[in-house]
Amino acid sequence: MKIHEYQAKELFSSYGIPVKEQILCYEPGEAAVAYEELDTECVVIKAQVLTGGRGKAGGVKLAKSKEEAKDHAKNILGLTIKGYPVTKVIVTEAVDIASEYYMSFIIDRNTKSVILMMCAEGGVDIEEVAEKTPEKIYKFAIDPLIGLPDYLARKFAFVLFQDLNQVNQLASILQKLYKLFIDKDASLAEINPLVTTKDGKLLAVDAKMTFDDNALYRQPEILSLFEPTEDEKVETAAKEKGFSFVRLDGEIGCMVNGAGLAMATMDMIKLYGGAPANFLDIGGSSNPNKVIDAMTLLLKDPKVKVVLINIFGGITRCDDVASGLLSAFEQLKTDIPVIVRLTGTNEKEGREMLLGTRFKVAETMSEATRMAVAASKE
Ligand code: GDP
Ligand code: MN
């Protein structure tokens, strides 16, 4: 689970990690008020979206007056960054930055531990540093039984700083962030940039945290910060209907019974040069209501150009599935081509019931997939 920068900074603040005061705003007018409330010359307006790269997308702007704060807030609130519409911003006191550093704690499956990553070249180009000069990023595995006692925190801090005062500041930030990470079952805690100010203070200018979904049952405080994206809302609604559903980027809507068959269907679509619009396992039974719910879910996605129904009849008989499909589509209003492949118990009877109807019936999985890929490209 991801949280916003402002939420992560509230956690930072409660653990004593230095951050600037911030005010959350939903309207440009609120940003102007926030400017006055912060009572400082220069503020930063920052988009609050669950993705990085806001700076490069125009989602981070400095403002030196109330009018400027309002204008920037208005522009940023109209942006969509990497598919995420910006609905809120923070206004925060600007920092006079001397240098930008990178630091993060992340779970590393190779060392089976948390690792600390640090780099003296932090900021918006960290991806480029990681790609072109990975040796500039220091990595230290943290023994879970030892954690980050003073001597280790200082040893790591000396990697970025020589000045004792700054070493001590960083060591303290490392210890506090590590404690936050462990306490809250995080999978990532990142400060990029961690900055030094002109008067030698260390400060977190950005904050990013993600949490282990499997630990949320024991983290009610973190769970309460959850804000589902539009896709996650659709996935949650699908789960409530008994489906497993994951939205993807392609055009072929898939309705399949069984997770293994659903995976195989997606692989086959890719093999024939198409792209699945989703993963959908509708489980067993031929209940027409289930088919209606599943089709409604698929048709909500404007990208879906064709639907591929791939059913293996085991205990559920194929003729039952066919009559379920027929009665479901009496109620559904759509012109989208629907390709059906039925196999297993009573498959012949099932297929015969669908001949001469709106469905395009295929005998094998590869035939059905090729038909769906062809229809998606028309
Ligand atoms: P991101 O692009 O989503 O990672 O957003 P950040 O919060 O990291 O901001 C991007 C960049 O904006 C930072 O690397 C800084 O260079 C700059 N920036 C952010 N806040 C301030 C600030 O208070 N003062 C100054 N001078 N620059 C800032
Ligand atoms: Mn950042």
Coordinates of C-alpha atoms and ligand atoms in Angstrom, one line a residue:
M1 CA 0.0 0.0 0.0
K2 CA 1.2 3.4 -0.9
I3 CA 0.6 6.7 0.9
H4 CA 1.0 10.3 -0.1
E5 CA 4.0 12.5 0.7
Y6 CA 2.0 14.6 3.2
Q7 CA 1.0 11.4 5.1
A8 CA 4.5 10.1 5.1
K9 CA 5.8 13.4 6.4
E10 CA 3.2 13.3 9.3
L11 CA 4.7 9.9 10.2
F12 CA 8.2 11.3 9.9
S13 CA 7.3 14.2 12.1
S14 CA 5.8 11.9 14.8
Y15 CA 9.2 10.0 14.8
G16 CA 11.2 13.2 15.1
I17 CA 12.6 13.2 11.5
P18 CA 12.9 16.9 10.5
V19 CA 10.4 18.2 7.9
K20 CA 8.9 21.6 7.2
E21 CA 5.4 22.5 8.3
Q22 CA 2.8 21.7 5.6
I23 CA -0.8 22.6 4.8
L24 CA -3.0 20.4 2.7
C25 CA -5.2 22.2 0.1
Y26 CA -7.9 21.1 -2.3
E27 CA -8.6 24.5 -3.9
P28 CA -6.4 27.3 -5.3
G29 CA -7.9 29.8 -2.8
E30 CA -6.8 27.6 0.1
A31 CA -3.3 27.7 -1.2
A32 CA -3.3 31.5 -1.0
V33 CA -4.6 31.3 2.6
A34 CA -1.9 28.7 3.4
Y35 CA 0.8 31.0 2.0
E36 CA -0.2 33.7 4.5
E37 CA -0.5 31.2 7.4
L38 CA 3.0 29.8 6.8
D39 CA 4.2 33.4 7.1
T40 CA 7.4 33.0 5.1
E41 CA 8.7 34.5 1.9
C42 CA 9.0 31.5 -0.3
V43 CA 6.7 28.4 -0.3
V44 CA 6.6 25.2 -2.4
I45 CA 3.3 23.9 -3.9
K46 CA 3.5 20.1 -4.4
A47 CA 1.0 17.8 -6.1
Q48 CA -0.1 14.9 -3.9
V49 CA -0.4 11.9 -6.1
L50 CA 0.6 8.3 -5.5
T51 CA 3.5 8.4 -8.0
G52 CA 7.0 9.9 -8.2
G53 CA 8.5 12.2 -10.8
R54 CA 6.2 15.1 -9.8
G55 CA 9.0 17.6 -10.2
K56 CA 9.7 16.7 -13.8
A57 CA 5.9 16.7 -14.6
G58 CA 5.5 20.3 -13.3
G59 CA 3.9 19.2 -10.0
V60 CA 6.4 21.0 -7.8
K61 CA 6.6 24.8 -7.9
L62 CA 8.1 27.6 -5.8
A63 CA 5.9 30.7 -5.0
K64 CA 6.9 34.0 -3.5
S65 CA 3.5 35.6 -3.1
K66 CA 0.0 34.8 -2.2
E67 CA -1.1 35.3 -5.9
E68 CA 1.7 33.1 -7.2
A69 CA 0.8 30.4 -4.7
K70 CA -2.8 30.5 -5.9
D71 CA -1.8 30.4 -9.6
H72 CA 0.6 27.5 -9.2
A73 CA -2.0 25.6 -7.1
K74 CA -4.6 26.2 -9.9
N75 CA -2.2 24.8 -12.6
I76 CA -1.1 21.8 -10.5
L77 CA -4.6 20.9 -9.5
G78 CA -5.4 20.6 -13.2
L79 CA -2.6 18.2 -14.0
T80 CA -2.7 14.5 -14.5
I81 CA 0.7 12.9 -13.5
K82 CA 1.4 9.4 -14.9
G83 CA -2.4 8.8 -15.1
Y84 CA -3.1 10.1 -11.6
P85 CA -5.3 13.2 -11.5
V86 CA -4.1 15.8 -9.0
T87 CA -6.9 16.5 -6.5
K88 CA -4.8 18.0 -3.7
V89 CA -1.6 19.8 -3.1
I90 CA 0.5 20.7 -0.1
V91 CA 1.9 24.2 0.6
T92 CA 5.1 24.0 2.6
E93 CA 7.8 26.4 3.6
A94 CA 10.6 26.4 0.9
V95 CA 14.0 25.1 1.9
D96 CA 17.2 26.9 0.9
I97 CA 18.9 23.9 -0.4
A98 CA 22.7 23.5 -0.4
S99 CA 22.9 19.8 -1.5
E100 CA 20.5 17.0 -2.3
Y101 CA 21.1 13.4 -1.1
Y102 CA 19.2 10.1 -1.5
M103 CA 18.5 7.6 1.2
S104 CA 16.1 4.7 1.6
F105 CA 15.3 1.6 3.5
I106 CA 13.9 -1.2 1.4
I107 CA 13.3 -4.9 1.8
D108 CA 15.9 -7.0 -0.1
R109 CA 15.0 -10.5 -0.9
N110 CA 18.6 -11.6 -1.7
T111 CA 20.0 -10.7 1.7
K112 CA 16.7 -11.5 3.4
S113 CA 17.0 -8.2 5.3
V114 CA 16.3 -4.5 5.1
I115 CA 18.9 -2.7 3.2
L116 CA 19.9 1.0 3.5
M117 CA 20.7 2.8 0.3
M118 CA 22.4 6.1 0.2
C119 CA 23.8 8.4 -2.5
A120 CA 25.4 11.8 -2.5
E121 CA 23.7 12.7 -5.7
G122 CA 20.1 12.7 -4.8
G123 CA 17.2 14.5 -6.4
V124 CA 15.1 14.1 -9.5
D125 CA 17.8 12.3 -11.5
I126 CA 18.4 9.4 -9.2
E127 CA 17.2 6.9 -11.7
E128 CA 19.9 8.1 -14.1
V129 CA 22.5 7.8 -11.4
A130 CA 21.3 4.3 -10.7
E131 CA 21.5 3.3 -14.3
K132 CA 24.7 5.0 -15.4
T133 CA 26.9 5.1 -12.3
P134 CA 25.4 2.4 -9.9
E135 CA 28.7 2.4 -7.9
K136 CA 27.7 5.8 -6.5
I137 CA 24.9 4.2 -4.6
Y138 CA 26.0 2.7 -1.3
K139 CA 24.1 -0.3 0.0
F140 CA 24.2 -1.8 3.5
A141 CA 22.3 -4.8 4.7
I142 CA 20.9 -4.5 8.2
D143 CA 21.0 -7.5 10.4
P144 CA 17.5 -7.7 11.9
L145 CA 18.8 -8.9 15.2
I146 CA 21.3 -6.0 15.5
G147 CA 19.2 -3.2 13.9
L148 CA 20.8 0.2 13.8
P149 CA 22.6 1.0 17.1
D150 CA 24.5 4.3 17.4
Y151 CA 27.9 3.0 16.3
L152 CA 26.4 1.5 13.0
A153 CA 24.2 4.6 12.3
R154 CA 27.3 6.8 12.7
K155 CA 29.4 4.5 10.5
F156 CA 26.9 4.7 7.7
A157 CA 26.4 8.4 8.2
F158 CA 30.2 9.0 7.6
V159 CA 29.7 7.7 4.1
L160 CA 27.9 10.9 3.1
F161 CA 29.4 13.4 5.5
Q162 CA 32.6 14.4 7.1
D163 CA 31.3 17.2 9.3
L164 CA 30.6 15.7 12.7
N165 CA 27.5 17.8 13.3
Q166 CA 26.0 16.5 10.0
V167 CA 27.1 13.0 10.7
N168 CA 25.2 13.1 14.0
Q169 CA 22.1 14.6 12.3
L170 CA 22.1 11.9 9.7
A171 CA 22.8 9.1 12.2
S172 CA 19.7 10.2 14.1
I173 CA 17.6 10.3 11.0
L174 CA 18.7 6.8 10.0
Q175 CA 17.8 5.4 13.4
K176 CA 14.4 7.1 13.5
L177 CA 13.5 6.1 9.9
Y178 CA 14.6 2.5 10.5
K179 CA 12.4 2.4 13.7
L180 CA 9.5 3.8 11.7
F181 CA 10.1 1.3 8.9
I182 CA 10.1 -1.7 11.3
D183 CA 7.3 -0.5 13.6
K184 CA 4.9 0.0 10.7
D185 CA 5.8 -3.0 8.6
A186 CA 6.9 -0.8 5.7
S187 CA 8.4 -2.2 2.5
L188 CA 10.0 1.1 1.5
A189 CA 10.9 4.3 3.2
E190 CA 12.6 6.8 1.0
I191 CA 13.8 10.4 1.4
N192 CA 14.7 11.9 -2.0
P193 CA 16.0 14.5 -1.6
L194 CA 17.3 14.6 1.9
V195 CA 18.9 18.0 1.9
T196 CA 21.4 20.1 3.7
T197 CA 20.4 23.7 4.1
K198 CA 22.8 26.7 3.7
D199 CA 23.1 26.8 7.5
G200 CA 24.1 23.1 7.7
K201 CA 20.8 21.5 8.8
L202 CA 19.5 18.2 7.4
L203 CA 15.9 18.0 6.4
A204 CA 13.6 15.6 4.5
V205 CA 12.2 17.6 1.5
D206 CA 10.3 14.6 0.1
A207 CA 8.9 11.4 1.7
K208 CA 7.8 8.2 0.2
M209 CA 6.6 5.1 2.1
T210 CA 4.9 1.9 1.0
F211 CA 3.7 -0.9 3.4
D212 CA 3.4 -4.6 3.3
D213 CA -0.3 -5.4 2.4
N214 CA -0.1 -8.6 4.3
A215 CA 0.7 -6.8 7.5
L216 CA -2.1 -4.2 7.3
Y217 CA -4.3 -6.4 9.6
R218 CA -2.1 -5.3 12.5
Q219 CA -1.5 -1.8 11.3
P220 CA -4.9 0.0 11.8
E221 CA -3.2 3.4 11.8
I222 CA -1.6 2.8 8.4
L223 CA -4.7 1.1 7.0
S224 CA -6.7 4.3 7.8
L225 CA -4.4 6.2 5.4
F226 CA -5.5 4.0 2.5
E227 CA -6.8 6.0 -0.5
P228 CA -7.9 3.7 -3.3
T229 CA -7.2 4.7 -6.9
E230 CA -10.0 4.4 -9.4
D231 CA -8.6 1.1 -10.6
E232 CA -8.4 -0.2 -7.0
K233 CA -12.0 0.8 -6.4
V234 CA -13.1 -1.3 -9.4
E235 CA -10.9 -4.2 -8.2
T236 CA -12.4 -4.0 -4.7
A237 CA -16.0 -4.0 -6.1
A238 CA -15.1 -7.1 -8.2
K239 CA -13.7 -8.8 -5.1
E240 CA -17.0 -8.2 -3.3
K241 CA -18.8 -10.1 -6.1
G242 CA -16.5 -13.1 -5.6
F243 CA -14.2 -12.4 -8.6
S244 CA -10.5 -12.0 -8.7
F245 CA -9.9 -9.1 -11.1
V246 CA -6.9 -7.1 -12.1
R247 CA -7.1 -4.4 -14.7
L248 CA -4.5 -4.3 -17.5
D249 CA -3.8 -2.2 -20.5
G250 CA -4.9 -4.2 -23.5
E251 CA -8.2 -4.4 -25.5
I252 CA -9.3 -8.0 -25.0
G253 CA -11.6 -8.5 -22.1
C254 CA -11.3 -11.9 -20.6
M255 CA -13.8 -13.9 -18.6
V256 CA -12.4 -17.2 -17.4
N257 CA -13.1 -19.8 -14.7
G258 CA -10.1 -20.7 -12.7
A259 CA -6.9 -18.6 -12.0
G260 CA -4.6 -21.0 -13.9
L261 CA -6.8 -21.0 -17.0
A262 CA -7.0 -17.2 -16.8
M263 CA -3.2 -16.9 -16.7
A264 CA -2.9 -19.3 -19.6
T265 CA -5.5 -17.3 -21.6
M266 CA -3.5 -14.1 -21.1
D267 CA -0.3 -15.9 -22.2
M268 CA -2.0 -17.2 -25.3
I269 CA -3.4 -13.7 -26.2
K270 CA 0.2 -12.3 -25.9
L271 CA 1.5 -15.2 -28.0
Y272 CA -0.9 -14.3 -30.8
G273 CA 0.1 -10.7 -30.7
G274 CA -2.8 -9.3 -28.7
A275 CA -3.1 -7.6 -25.3
P276 CA -5.5 -8.6 -22.5
A277 CA -7.5 -5.8 -20.9
N278 CA -7.7 -7.7 -17.6
F279 CA -7.3 -10.8 -15.5
L280 CA -10.7 -12.1 -14.4
D281 CA -11.4 -15.4 -12.7
I282 CA -15.1 -15.7 -12.1
G283 CA -14.8 -19.0 -10.2
G284 CA -17.2 -21.9 -10.7
S285 CA -20.9 -22.1 -11.5
S286 CA -22.9 -21.0 -14.5
N287 CA -25.2 -18.6 -12.7
P288 CA -26.4 -16.0 -15.3
N289 CA -26.2 -13.2 -12.7
K290 CA -22.5 -13.9 -12.3
V291 CA -22.0 -13.6 -16.1
I292 CA -24.0 -10.3 -16.1
D293 CA -21.9 -9.0 -13.3
A294 CA -18.7 -10.0 -15.0
M295 CA -19.7 -8.6 -18.4
T296 CA -20.8 -5.3 -16.7
L297 CA -17.4 -5.1 -15.1
L298 CA -15.6 -5.7 -18.4
L299 CA -17.7 -3.3 -20.4
K300 CA -17.1 -0.5 -18.0
D301 CA -13.5 -0.3 -19.4
P302 CA -13.7 1.8 -22.5
K303 CA -10.6 0.1 -23.9
V304 CA -12.3 -3.3 -24.2
K305 CA -13.0 -4.0 -27.9
V306 CA -13.8 -7.7 -27.7
V307 CA -14.6 -10.2 -25.0
L308 CA -13.1 -13.7 -24.8
I309 CA -15.0 -16.1 -22.7
N310 CA -12.9 -19.2 -21.9
I311 CA -14.6 -21.8 -19.7
F312 CA -13.6 -25.3 -18.6
G313 CA -16.6 -27.3 -17.7
G314 CA -15.8 -29.7 -14.9
I315 CA -18.5 -30.0 -12.2
T316 CA -20.2 -27.0 -14.0
R317 CA -21.6 -28.5 -17.3
C318 CA -21.0 -26.6 -20.5
D319 CA -24.6 -26.7 -21.5
D320 CA -25.5 -25.0 -18.2
V321 CA -22.9 -22.4 -18.9
A322 CA -24.3 -21.9 -22.5
S323 CA -27.8 -21.3 -21.2
G324 CA -26.4 -19.0 -18.5
L325 CA -24.7 -17.0 -21.2
L326 CA -27.8 -16.9 -23.4
S327 CA -30.0 -15.6 -20.6
A328 CA -27.4 -13.1 -19.4
F329 CA -27.0 -11.6 -22.8
E330 CA -30.8 -11.2 -23.2
Q331 CA -30.3 -8.5 -20.5
L332 CA -27.0 -7.0 -21.6
K333 CA -27.0 -4.3 -24.2
T334 CA -23.7 -4.4 -26.1
D335 CA -22.5 -4.8 -29.7
I336 CA -19.0 -5.9 -28.7
P337 CA -18.0 -9.2 -30.3
V338 CA -18.0 -12.0 -27.8
I339 CA -16.0 -15.1 -28.5
V340 CA -16.7 -18.3 -26.5
R341 CA -14.7 -21.4 -26.0
L342 CA -16.3 -24.1 -24.0
T343 CA -14.6 -27.3 -23.2
G344 CA -15.2 -30.2 -20.7
T345 CA -18.4 -31.9 -19.6
N346 CA -21.2 -31.6 -22.2
E347 CA -19.1 -29.3 -24.4
K348 CA -20.8 -30.5 -27.7
E349 CA -24.3 -29.7 -26.3
G350 CA -23.1 -26.3 -25.0
R351 CA -21.5 -25.3 -28.3
E352 CA -24.6 -26.4 -30.3
M353 CA -26.8 -24.2 -28.1
L354 CA -24.7 -21.2 -29.0
L355 CA -24.6 -21.7 -32.8
G356 CA -26.5 -19.2 -34.7
T357 CA -26.6 -16.7 -31.8
R358 CA -24.7 -13.5 -31.2
F359 CA -21.7 -15.5 -29.9
K360 CA -18.8 -16.6 -32.0
V361 CA -18.0 -20.1 -31.0
A362 CA -14.5 -21.6 -31.1
E363 CA -13.5 -25.2 -30.6
T364 CA -10.1 -24.8 -29.2
M365 CA -8.3 -22.3 -27.0
S366 CA -5.9 -21.3 -29.7
E367 CA -8.7 -20.8 -32.2
A368 CA -10.7 -18.7 -29.7
T369 CA -7.6 -16.6 -28.9
R370 CA -6.8 -16.0 -32.6
M371 CA -10.4 -14.9 -33.2
A372 CA -10.2 -12.5 -30.3
V373 CA -6.9 -11.0 -31.3
A374 CA -8.1 -10.5 -34.9
A375 CA -11.3 -8.9 -33.7
S376 CA -9.4 -6.6 -31.4
K377 CA -7.3 -5.3 -34.3
E378 CA -10.3 -4.6 -36.6
Ligands
GDP1 P1 9.4 14.3 -6.9 O1 9.8 15.0 -8.2 O2 8.0 13.7 -7.0 O3 10.4 13.4 -6.4 O4 9.2 15.6 -5.9 P2 10.3 16.2 -4.8 O5 9.5 16.5 -3.6 O6 11.4 15.3 -4.6 O7 10.7 17.6 -5.5 C1 11.4 17.6 -6.7 C2 12.6 18.6 -6.7 O8 12.0 19.9 -6.4 C3 13.6 18.3 -5.6 O9 14.6 17.4 -5.9 C4 14.1 19.8 -5.4 O10 15.2 20.0 -6.3 C5 13.0 20.6 -5.7 N1 12.4 21.1 -4.5 C6 11.4 20.6 -3.7 N2 11.2 21.3 -2.6 C7 12.0 22.3 -2.6 C8 12.3 23.4 -1.7 O11 11.7 23.6 -0.7 N3 13.3 24.3 -2.1 C9 14.0 24.2 -3.3 N4 14.9 25.1 -3.6 N5 13.7 23.2 -4.1 C10 12.8 22.2 -3.8
MN2 MN 11.4 13.2 -4.7

